[in-house]
PDB file of C-alpha atoms in Angstrom:
ATOM      1  CA  MET A   1     -23.852 -12.259 143.302  1.00  0.00           C
ATOM      2  CA  GLU A   2     -23.121 -13.631 139.882  1.00  0.00           C
ATOM      3  CA  TYR A   3     -21.414 -16.964 139.885  1.00  0.00           C
ATOM      4  CA  THR A   4     -19.590 -18.232 136.880  1.00  0.00           C
ATOM      5  CA  SER A   5     -17.551 -21.308 136.245  1.00  0.00           C
ATOM      6  CA  GLY A   6     -13.838 -21.163 135.626  1.00  0.00           C
ATOM      7  CA  ALA A   7     -14.261 -21.746 131.912  1.00  0.00           C
ATOM      8  CA  ALA A   8     -16.888 -18.981 131.644  1.00  0.00           C
ATOM      9  CA  SER A   9     -14.704 -16.540 133.567  1.00  0.00           C
ATOM     10  CA  TRP A  10     -11.809 -17.335 131.299  1.00  0.00           C
ATOM     11  CA  GLN A  11     -13.916 -16.644 128.218  1.00  0.00           C
ATOM     12  CA  LYS A  12     -15.170 -13.328 129.637  1.00  0.00           C
ATOM     13  CA  ALA A  13     -11.631 -12.278 130.412  1.00  0.00           C
ATOM     14  CA  LEU A  14     -10.562 -12.891 126.857  1.00  0.00           C
ATOM     15  CA  ARG A  15     -13.482 -10.908 125.475  1.00  0.00           C
ATOM     16  CA  ARG A  16     -12.719  -7.978 127.768  1.00  0.00           C
ATOM     17  CA  ALA A  17      -9.105  -8.067 126.739  1.00  0.00           C
ATOM     18  CA  GLY A  18     -10.111  -7.603 123.128  1.00  0.00           C
ATOM     19  CA  ALA A  19      -8.935 -10.976 122.057  1.00  0.00           C
ATOM     20  CA  GLY A  20     -12.139 -11.390 120.096  1.00  0.00           C
ATOM     21  CA  LEU A  21     -14.059 -14.581 119.710  1.00  0.00           C
ATOM     22  CA  LEU A  22     -12.563 -17.919 120.561  1.00  0.00           C
ATOM     23  CA  PRO A  23     -11.053 -19.742 117.526  1.00  0.00           C
ATOM     24  CA  ARG A  24     -13.479 -22.136 115.955  1.00  0.00           C
ATOM     25  CA  ARG A  25     -12.888 -25.776 116.307  1.00  0.00           C
ATOM     26  CA  PRO A  26     -11.655 -27.078 112.906  1.00  0.00           C
ATOM     27  CA  ARG A  27     -14.403 -28.788 110.953  1.00  0.00           C
ATOM     28  CA  GLN A  28     -13.784 -32.460 110.402  1.00  0.00           C
ATOM     29  CA  ARG A  29     -13.759 -33.573 106.787  1.00  0.00           C
ATOM     30  CA  ARG A  30     -15.036 -36.908 105.665  1.00  0.00           C
ATOM     31  CA  PRO A  31     -12.116 -38.945 104.427  1.00  0.00           C
ATOM     32  CA  GLY A  32     -12.159 -39.734 100.667  1.00  0.00           C
ATOM     33  CA  TRP A  33     -12.342 -43.463 101.175  1.00  0.00           C
ATOM     34  CA  SER A  34     -15.634 -43.165 103.017  1.00  0.00           C
ATOM     35  CA  ILE A  35     -17.176 -41.714  99.857  1.00  0.00           C
ATOM     36  CA  GLY A  36     -15.520 -44.213  97.520  1.00  0.00           C
ATOM     37  CA  VAL A  37     -16.577 -47.312  99.456  1.00  0.00           C
ATOM     38  CA  PRO A  38     -20.231 -47.225  98.327  1.00  0.00           C
ATOM     39  CA  LEU A  39     -19.159 -46.681  94.722  1.00  0.00           C
ATOM     40  CA  ILE A  40     -16.699 -49.575  94.836  1.00  0.00           C
ATOM     41  CA  ALA A  41     -19.313 -51.819  96.432  1.00  0.00           C
ATOM     42  CA  ALA A  42     -21.829 -50.920  93.733  1.00  0.00           C
ATOM     43  CA  ALA A  43     -19.302 -51.622  90.967  1.00  0.00           C
ATOM     44  CA  ALA A  44     -18.359 -54.951  92.540  1.00  0.00           C
ATOM     45  CA  GLY A  45     -22.010 -55.936  92.757  1.00  0.00           C
ATOM     46  CA  LEU A  46     -22.522 -55.081  89.103  1.00  0.00           C
ATOM     47  CA  LEU A  47     -19.447 -57.122  88.173  1.00  0.00           C
ATOM     48  CA  PHE A  48     -20.647 -60.155  90.127  1.00  0.00           C
ATOM     49  CA  THR A  49     -24.092 -59.901  88.553  1.00  0.00           C
ATOM     50  CA  THR A  50     -22.632 -59.666  85.045  1.00  0.00           C
ATOM     51  CA  SER A  51     -20.309 -62.631  85.665  1.00  0.00           C
ATOM     52  CA  ALA A  52     -23.169 -64.750  86.969  1.00  0.00           C
ATOM     53  CA  THR A  53     -25.336 -63.875  83.974  1.00  0.00           C
ATOM     54  CA  THR A  54     -22.518 -64.639  81.531  1.00  0.00           C
ATOM     55  CA  ALA A  55     -21.628 -67.929  83.184  1.00  0.00           C
ATOM     56  CA  ASP A  56     -25.305 -68.928  83.241  1.00  0.00           C
ATOM     57  CA  GLY A  57     -24.661 -71.361  86.030  1.00  0.00           C
ATOM     58  CA  THR A  58     -21.383 -72.730  84.654  1.00  0.00           C
ATOM     59  CA  ALA A  59     -17.767 -72.063  85.537  1.00  0.00           C
ATOM     60  CA  LEU A  60     -16.282 -69.200  83.537  1.00  0.00           C
ATOM     61  CA  ARG A  61     -13.039 -71.136  83.085  1.00  0.00           C
ATOM     62  CA  GLU A  62     -14.798 -74.271  81.923  1.00  0.00           C
ATOM     63  CA  ASP A  63     -13.027 -76.013  79.076  1.00  0.00           C
ATOM     64  CA  ARG A  64     -15.199 -75.301  76.037  1.00  0.00           C
ATOM     65  CA  ARG A  65     -12.965 -76.881  73.426  1.00  0.00           C
ATOM     66  CA  PRO A  66     -15.481 -79.677  72.705  1.00  0.00           C
ATOM     67  CA  GLN A  67     -18.135 -77.053  71.885  1.00  0.00           C
ATOM     68  CA  LEU A  68     -15.640 -75.159  69.728  1.00  0.00           C
ATOM     69  CA  ASN A  69     -14.696 -78.310  67.837  1.00  0.00           C
ATOM     70  CA  GLN A  70     -18.359 -79.074  67.234  1.00  0.00           C
ATOM     71  CA  LEU A  71     -18.946 -75.509  66.040  1.00  0.00           C
ATOM     72  CA  ILE A  72     -16.046 -75.790  63.577  1.00  0.00           C
ATOM     73  CA  GLU A  73     -17.382 -79.109  62.293  1.00  0.00           C
ATOM     74  CA  ASP A  74     -20.882 -77.661  61.887  1.00  0.00           C
ATOM     75  CA  ARG A  75     -19.537 -74.683  59.947  1.00  0.00           C
ATOM     76  CA  ARG A  76     -17.436 -76.999  57.779  1.00  0.00           C
ATOM     77  CA  GLU A  77     -20.536 -78.988  56.859  1.00  0.00           C
ATOM     78  CA  GLN A  78     -22.398 -75.767  56.074  1.00  0.00           C
ATOM     79  CA  VAL A  79     -19.565 -74.598  53.825  1.00  0.00           C
ATOM     80  CA  ALA A  80     -19.527 -77.953  52.018  1.00  0.00           C
ATOM     81  CA  ALA A  81     -23.292 -77.798  51.489  1.00  0.00           C
ATOM     82  CA  SER A  82     -23.079 -74.226  50.212  1.00  0.00           C
ATOM     83  CA  GLU A  83     -20.268 -75.146  47.816  1.00  0.00           C
ATOM     84  CA  SER A  84     -22.288 -78.069  46.458  1.00  0.00           C
ATOM     85  CA  ARG A  85     -25.294 -75.826  45.952  1.00  0.00           C
ATOM     86  CA  ALA A  86     -23.157 -73.168  44.248  1.00  0.00           C
ATOM     87  CA  ALA A  87     -21.657 -75.768  41.900  1.00  0.00           C
ATOM     88  CA  THR A  88     -25.133 -76.943  40.934  1.00  0.00           C
ATOM     89  CA  LEU A  89     -26.270 -73.388  40.211  1.00  0.00           C
ATOM     90  CA  ARG A  90     -23.159 -72.682  38.157  1.00  0.00           C
ATOM     91  CA  GLY A  91     -23.854 -75.770  36.094  1.00  0.00           C
ATOM     92  CA  GLU A  92     -27.427 -74.601  35.438  1.00  0.00           C
ATOM     93  CA  VAL A  93     -26.194 -71.156  34.411  1.00  0.00           C
ATOM     94  CA  GLU A  94     -23.692 -72.682  31.978  1.00  0.00           C
ATOM     95  CA  GLN A  95     -26.330 -74.954  30.469  1.00  0.00           C
ATOM     96  CA  ARG A  96     -28.741 -72.078  29.871  1.00  0.00           C
ATOM     97  CA  THR A  97     -25.956 -69.919  28.491  1.00  0.00           C
ATOM     98  CA  ASP A  98     -24.982 -72.654  26.042  1.00  0.00           C
ATOM     99  CA  ALA A  99     -28.605 -73.000  24.967  1.00  0.00           C
ATOM    100  CA  LEU A 100     -28.933 -69.263  24.342  1.00  0.00           C
ATOM    101  CA  ALA A 101     -25.574 -69.074  22.558  1.00  0.00           C
ATOM    102  CA  ASP A 102     -26.869 -71.445  19.863  1.00  0.00           C
ATOM    103  CA  SER A 103     -29.439 -68.854  18.770  1.00  0.00           C
ATOM    104  CA  ASP A 104     -27.948 -65.556  19.934  1.00  0.00           C
ATOM    105  CA  GLY A 105     -24.830 -64.277  18.154  1.00  0.00           C
ATOM    106  CA  PRO A 106     -23.714 -61.648  20.772  1.00  0.00           C
ATOM    107  CA  ILE A 107     -23.996 -64.174  23.609  1.00  0.00           C
ATOM    108  CA  LYS A 108     -21.996 -66.691  21.575  1.00  0.00           C
ATOM    109  CA  ALA A 109     -19.255 -64.093  20.966  1.00  0.00           C
ATOM    110  CA  GLN A 110     -19.020 -63.196  24.656  1.00  0.00           C
ATOM    111  CA  GLN A 111     -18.979 -66.863  25.625  1.00  0.00           C
ATOM    112  CA  MET A 112     -16.049 -67.526  23.307  1.00  0.00           C
ATOM    113  CA  ARG A 113     -14.256 -64.468  24.654  1.00  0.00           C
ATOM    114  CA  GLY A 114     -14.716 -65.704  28.221  1.00  0.00           C
ATOM    115  CA  ASP A 115     -13.519 -69.198  27.340  1.00  0.00           C
ATOM    116  CA  ARG A 116     -10.258 -67.758  26.030  1.00  0.00           C
ATOM    117  CA  ASP A 117      -9.564 -66.149  29.409  1.00  0.00           C
ATOM    118  CA  LEU A 118     -10.502 -69.117  31.589  1.00  0.00           C
ATOM    119  CA  GLN A 119      -7.073 -70.710  31.522  1.00  0.00           C
ATOM    120  CA  ALA A 120      -5.241 -67.485  32.330  1.00  0.00           C
ATOM    121  CA  ALA A 121      -7.682 -66.837  35.193  1.00  0.00           C
ATOM    122  CA  GLY A 122      -7.133 -70.325  36.622  1.00  0.00           C
ATOM    123  CA  PHE A 123     -10.593 -71.740  35.917  1.00  0.00           C
ATOM    124  CA  THR A 124      -9.396 -74.745  33.940  1.00  0.00           C
ATOM    125  CA  ALA A 125      -7.408 -77.749  35.134  1.00  0.00           C
ATOM    126  CA  LEU A 126      -3.864 -78.021  33.790  1.00  0.00           C
ATOM    127  CA  THR A 127      -1.425 -80.897  33.416  1.00  0.00           C
ATOM    128  CA  GLY A 128       2.293 -80.548  32.818  1.00  0.00           C
ATOM    129  CA  THR A 129       5.797 -80.940  34.144  1.00  0.00           C
ATOM    130  CA  GLY A 130       6.387 -79.292  37.465  1.00  0.00           C
ATOM    131  CA  VAL A 131       7.708 -79.466  41.017  1.00  0.00           C
ATOM    132  CA  THR A 132       6.037 -80.871  44.122  1.00  0.00           C
ATOM    133  CA  VAL A 133       7.141 -79.708  47.574  1.00  0.00           C
ATOM    134  CA  GLU A 134       5.971 -81.448  50.731  1.00  0.00           C
ATOM    135  CA  LEU A 135       6.379 -79.933  54.207  1.00  0.00           C
ATOM    136  CA  ASN A 136       5.749 -81.952  57.351  1.00  0.00           C
ATOM    137  CA  ASP A 137       5.974 -81.656  61.126  1.00  0.00           C
ATOM    138  CA  ALA A 138       8.707 -83.440  63.031  1.00  0.00           C
ATOM    139  CA  PRO A 139       7.844 -86.997  64.122  1.00  0.00           C
ATOM    140  CA  GLN A 140       6.273 -87.337  67.537  1.00  0.00           C
ATOM    141  CA  SER A 141       8.826 -89.970  68.511  1.00  0.00           C
ATOM    142  CA  GLY A 142      12.498 -90.083  67.770  1.00  0.00           C
ATOM    143  CA  GLN A 143      15.582 -88.031  68.404  1.00  0.00           C
ATOM    144  CA  THR A 144      15.177 -84.265  68.200  1.00  0.00           C
ATOM    145  CA  HIS A 145      17.188 -81.284  69.320  1.00  0.00           C
ATOM    146  CA  PRO A 146      17.451 -81.362  73.150  1.00  0.00           C
ATOM    147  CA  ASP A 147      16.360 -77.723  73.434  1.00  0.00           C
ATOM    148  CA  ALA A 148      13.510 -77.979  70.902  1.00  0.00           C
ATOM    149  CA  SER A 149      10.114 -76.595  71.855  1.00  0.00           C
ATOM    150  CA  ASN A 150       6.763 -77.592  70.392  1.00  0.00           C
ATOM    151  CA  ASP A 151       6.946 -74.459  68.265  1.00  0.00           C
ATOM    152  CA  ASP A 152      10.168 -75.710  66.671  1.00  0.00           C
ATOM    153  CA  LEU A 153       8.674 -79.038  65.611  1.00  0.00           C
ATOM    154  CA  VAL A 154       5.772 -77.860  63.421  1.00  0.00           C
ATOM    155  CA  VAL A 155       5.369 -76.247  60.007  1.00  0.00           C
ATOM    156  CA  HIS A 156       4.410 -72.581  60.276  1.00  0.00           C
ATOM    157  CA  GLN A 157       2.506 -70.220  58.041  1.00  0.00           C
ATOM    158  CA  GLY A 158       5.719 -68.473  57.051  1.00  0.00           C
ATOM    159  CA  ASP A 159       7.224 -71.769  55.887  1.00  0.00           C
ATOM    160  CA  VAL A 160       4.338 -72.472  53.515  1.00  0.00           C
ATOM    161  CA  GLN A 161       4.340 -68.881  52.295  1.00  0.00           C
ATOM    162  CA  ALA A 162       8.076 -69.035  51.603  1.00  0.00           C
ATOM    163  CA  VAL A 163       7.641 -72.064  49.327  1.00  0.00           C
ATOM    164  CA  VAL A 164       4.601 -70.595  47.555  1.00  0.00           C
ATOM    165  CA  ASN A 165       6.283 -67.228  46.961  1.00  0.00           C
ATOM    166  CA  ALA A 166       9.457 -68.894  45.693  1.00  0.00           C
ATOM    167  CA  LEU A 167       7.484 -70.990  43.190  1.00  0.00           C
ATOM    168  CA  TRP A 168       5.604 -67.944  41.911  1.00  0.00           C
ATOM    169  CA  ALA A 169       8.908 -66.097  41.604  1.00  0.00           C
ATOM    170  CA  GLY A 170      10.300 -69.078  39.674  1.00  0.00           C
ATOM    171  CA  GLY A 171       7.642 -68.665  36.983  1.00  0.00           C
ATOM    172  CA  ALA A 172       4.967 -71.120  38.076  1.00  0.00           C
ATOM    173  CA  GLU A 173       2.128 -71.202  35.536  1.00  0.00           C
ATOM    174  CA  ALA A 174      -0.342 -72.842  37.917  1.00  0.00           C
ATOM    175  CA  MET A 175      -0.251 -73.983  41.529  1.00  0.00           C
ATOM    176  CA  SER A 176      -2.235 -75.991  44.034  1.00  0.00           C
ATOM    177  CA  ILE A 177      -1.965 -76.535  47.781  1.00  0.00           C
ATOM    178  CA  MET A 178      -3.467 -79.730  49.166  1.00  0.00           C
ATOM    179  CA  ASN A 179      -4.964 -80.304  45.688  1.00  0.00           C
ATOM    180  CA  VAL A 180      -6.790 -76.958  45.868  1.00  0.00           C
ATOM    181  CA  ARG A 181      -6.053 -74.493  43.055  1.00  0.00           C
ATOM    182  CA  VAL A 182      -4.610 -71.222  44.317  1.00  0.00           C
ATOM    183  CA  LEU A 183      -3.989 -67.923  42.572  1.00  0.00           C
ATOM    184  CA  THR A 184      -1.502 -65.173  43.248  1.00  0.00           C
ATOM    185  CA  THR A 185      -4.170 -63.506  45.401  1.00  0.00           C
ATOM    186  CA  SER A 186      -4.936 -66.594  47.510  1.00  0.00           C
ATOM    187  CA  ALA A 187      -4.255 -66.167  51.230  1.00  0.00           C
ATOM    188  CA  VAL A 188      -2.236 -68.821  53.054  1.00  0.00           C
ATOM    189  CA  ARG A 189      -2.932 -68.882  56.793  1.00  0.00           C
ATOM    190  CA  CYS A 190      -2.097 -71.328  59.549  1.00  0.00           C
ATOM    191  CA  VAL A 191      -4.027 -71.880  62.778  1.00  0.00           C
ATOM    192  CA  GLY A 192      -1.756 -73.776  65.123  1.00  0.00           C
ATOM    193  CA  ASN A 193      -0.273 -76.541  62.995  1.00  0.00           C
ATOM    194  CA  THR A 194      -3.223 -76.636  60.582  1.00  0.00           C
ATOM    195  CA  LEU A 195      -3.586 -74.818  57.271  1.00  0.00           C
ATOM    196  CA  LEU A 196      -6.606 -72.623  56.550  1.00  0.00           C
ATOM    197  CA  LEU A 197      -7.204 -72.277  52.814  1.00  0.00           C
ATOM    198  CA  HIS A 198     -10.389 -70.993  51.154  1.00  0.00           C
ATOM    199  CA  GLY A 199     -12.418 -71.738  54.275  1.00  0.00           C
ATOM    200  CA  ARG A 200     -11.136 -75.310  54.657  1.00  0.00           C
ATOM    201  CA  VAL A 201      -8.749 -76.690  57.269  1.00  0.00           C
ATOM    202  CA  TYR A 202      -5.900 -79.066  56.361  1.00  0.00           C
ATOM    203  CA  SER A 203      -3.416 -80.958  58.499  1.00  0.00           C
ATOM    204  CA  PRO A 204       0.218 -81.677  57.617  1.00  0.00           C
ATOM    205  CA  PRO A 205       1.943 -82.859  55.548  1.00  0.00           C
ATOM    206  CA  PHE A 206       1.307 -79.852  53.317  1.00  0.00           C
ATOM    207  CA  LYS A 207       1.663 -80.639  49.604  1.00  0.00           C
ATOM    208  CA  ILE A 208       2.368 -77.788  47.169  1.00  0.00           C
ATOM    209  CA  VAL A 209       2.341 -78.473  43.421  1.00  0.00           C
ATOM    210  CA  ALA A 210       3.482 -76.024  40.730  1.00  0.00           C
ATOM    211  CA  ILE A 211       3.523 -76.392  36.944  1.00  0.00           C
ATOM    212  CA  GLY A 212       6.428 -74.703  35.187  1.00  0.00           C
ATOM    213  CA  ASP A 213      10.046 -75.056  34.186  1.00  0.00           C
ATOM    214  CA  PRO A 214      11.448 -77.474  36.811  1.00  0.00           C
ATOM    215  CA  ALA A 215      14.963 -75.994  36.669  1.00  0.00           C
ATOM    216  CA  ALA A 216      13.688 -72.454  37.212  1.00  0.00           C
ATOM    217  CA  LEU A 217      11.339 -73.536  40.002  1.00  0.00           C
ATOM    218  CA  GLN A 218      14.048 -75.449  41.855  1.00  0.00           C
ATOM    219  CA  GLN A 219      16.480 -72.577  41.446  1.00  0.00           C
ATOM    220  CA  ALA A 220      13.921 -70.216  42.967  1.00  0.00           C
ATOM    221  CA  LEU A 221      13.432 -72.572  45.915  1.00  0.00           C
ATOM    222  CA  ALA A 222      17.195 -72.817  46.449  1.00  0.00           C
ATOM    223  CA  SER A 223      17.526 -69.017  46.358  1.00  0.00           C
ATOM    224  CA  SER A 224      14.701 -68.361  48.842  1.00  0.00           C
ATOM    225  CA  GLU A 225      15.925 -67.321  52.266  1.00  0.00           C
ATOM    226  CA  GLY A 226      12.728 -68.526  53.937  1.00  0.00           C
ATOM    227  CA  VAL A 227      12.967 -71.952  52.307  1.00  0.00           C
ATOM    228  CA  GLN A 228      16.614 -72.216  53.352  1.00  0.00           C
ATOM    229  CA  TRP A 229      15.665 -71.450  56.951  1.00  0.00           C
ATOM    230  CA  PHE A 230      13.165 -74.294  56.875  1.00  0.00           C
ATOM    231  CA  LYS A 231      15.760 -76.646  55.420  1.00  0.00           C
ATOM    232  CA  ASP A 232      18.106 -75.715  58.274  1.00  0.00           C
ATOM    233  CA  ALA A 233      15.316 -76.598  60.710  1.00  0.00           C
ATOM    234  CA  VAL A 234      14.893 -79.906  58.904  1.00  0.00           C
ATOM    235  CA  ASP A 235      18.473 -80.780  59.793  1.00  0.00           C
ATOM    236  CA  ASP A 236      18.127 -79.579  63.394  1.00  0.00           C
ATOM    237  CA  TYR A 237      14.627 -80.770  64.324  1.00  0.00           C
ATOM    238  CA  GLN A 238      13.822 -83.537  61.801  1.00  0.00           C
ATOM    239  CA  LEU A 239      11.079 -81.561  60.094  1.00  0.00           C
ATOM    240  CA  GLY A 240       9.991 -82.969  56.744  1.00  0.00           C
ATOM    241  CA  TYR A 241      10.978 -81.438  53.392  1.00  0.00           C
ATOM    242  CA  LYS A 242      10.596 -83.293  50.093  1.00  0.00           C
ATOM    243  CA  GLU A 243      11.077 -81.839  46.609  1.00  0.00           C
ATOM    244  CA  THR A 244      10.344 -83.851  43.444  1.00  0.00           C
ATOM    245  CA  VAL A 245      10.025 -83.234  39.702  1.00  0.00           C
ATOM    246  CA  SER A 246       7.316 -85.052  37.737  1.00  0.00           C
ATOM    247  CA  THR A 247       4.267 -84.630  35.543  1.00  0.00           C
ATOM    248  CA  VAL A 248       1.589 -83.133  37.757  1.00  0.00           C
ATOM    249  CA  ARG A 249      -2.032 -82.017  37.507  1.00  0.00           C
ATOM    250  CA  VAL A 250      -3.426 -78.821  38.997  1.00  0.00           C
ATOM    251  CA  PRO A 251      -7.229 -78.611  39.348  1.00  0.00           C
ATOM    252  CA  ALA A 252      -9.362 -75.660  38.303  1.00  0.00           C
ATOM    253  CA  PHE A 253      -9.976 -72.783  40.697  1.00  0.00           C
ATOM    254  CA  GLU A 254     -13.330 -73.315  42.451  1.00  0.00           C
ATOM    255  CA  ASP A 255     -13.460 -70.587  45.083  1.00  0.00           C
ATOM    256  CA  SER A 256     -15.532 -67.408  44.939  1.00  0.00           C
ATOM    257  CA  THR A 257     -14.760 -65.090  42.027  1.00  0.00           C
ATOM    258  CA  ALA A 258     -16.310 -62.012  43.648  1.00  0.00           C
ATOM    259  CA  LEU A 259     -14.053 -58.980  43.227  1.00  0.00           C
ATOM    260  CA  ARG A 260     -13.584 -57.117  46.523  1.00  0.00           C
ATOM    261  CA  SER A 261     -11.061 -54.468  45.483  1.00  0.00           C
ATOM    262  CA  ALA A 262      -8.982 -53.434  42.502  1.00  0.00           C
ATOM    263  CA  THR A 263      -6.627 -50.706  41.354  1.00  0.00           C
ATOM    264  CA  VAL A 264      -6.059 -49.247  37.908  1.00  0.00           C
ATOM    265  CA  PRO A 265      -2.562 -50.131  36.628  1.00  0.00           C
ATOM    266  CA  ARG A 266      -0.376 -47.162  35.721  1.00  0.00           C
TER     267      ARG A 266
END
């Protein structure tokens, strides 16, 4: 006699009834996170390794301003040494050119032609009547606007640019900033409350000197919207603005004369 369990009998009955095979048990799928966990762990390990290598045993948020200051000072000394070397080489070139010009007519003609253009190019010092503008930060102590922020109490790049552009527009024949000759193509940039000009850093007060008709220069300053904004801030935040007329001297341009780009005038 064949003996079957209840479950087996039930299955046989279904087969005989034509119900077909029992439905398969649904296959379990691995959840997505179980696949992503190893990848995330590997990425985290790589990140930790990279951070440790970069830090090189030091805190990533360590204050490195002293190193940055030293780097800036080192670069400043390198620039000064390079400028001194360049000046020496220029002097040697001029001496040899003068020596050749005494015995070579074409060289003498080109030398005279170049000398005629030196003043227009800004390579000679000039003295004449002009306007001096001095911009300064607000004093560290004293009464200021109650809602003033640190940003309100310093001279910005736009303030210096406004004065320089106004003086050029007023017909300035020559100009210097911090006793450094600038041309119409010179870039005026500020880093914080310091001025970056031709690779050198200057602190306020910023002194801008322009040779030209004093009346025209002062009229251009008075008509400049940017200069007027700064004057308004002078009244509100005690920033410094001083404008004087006198006989001034503007040094010769001493920066690089390498031409980087040019366009043909039409």
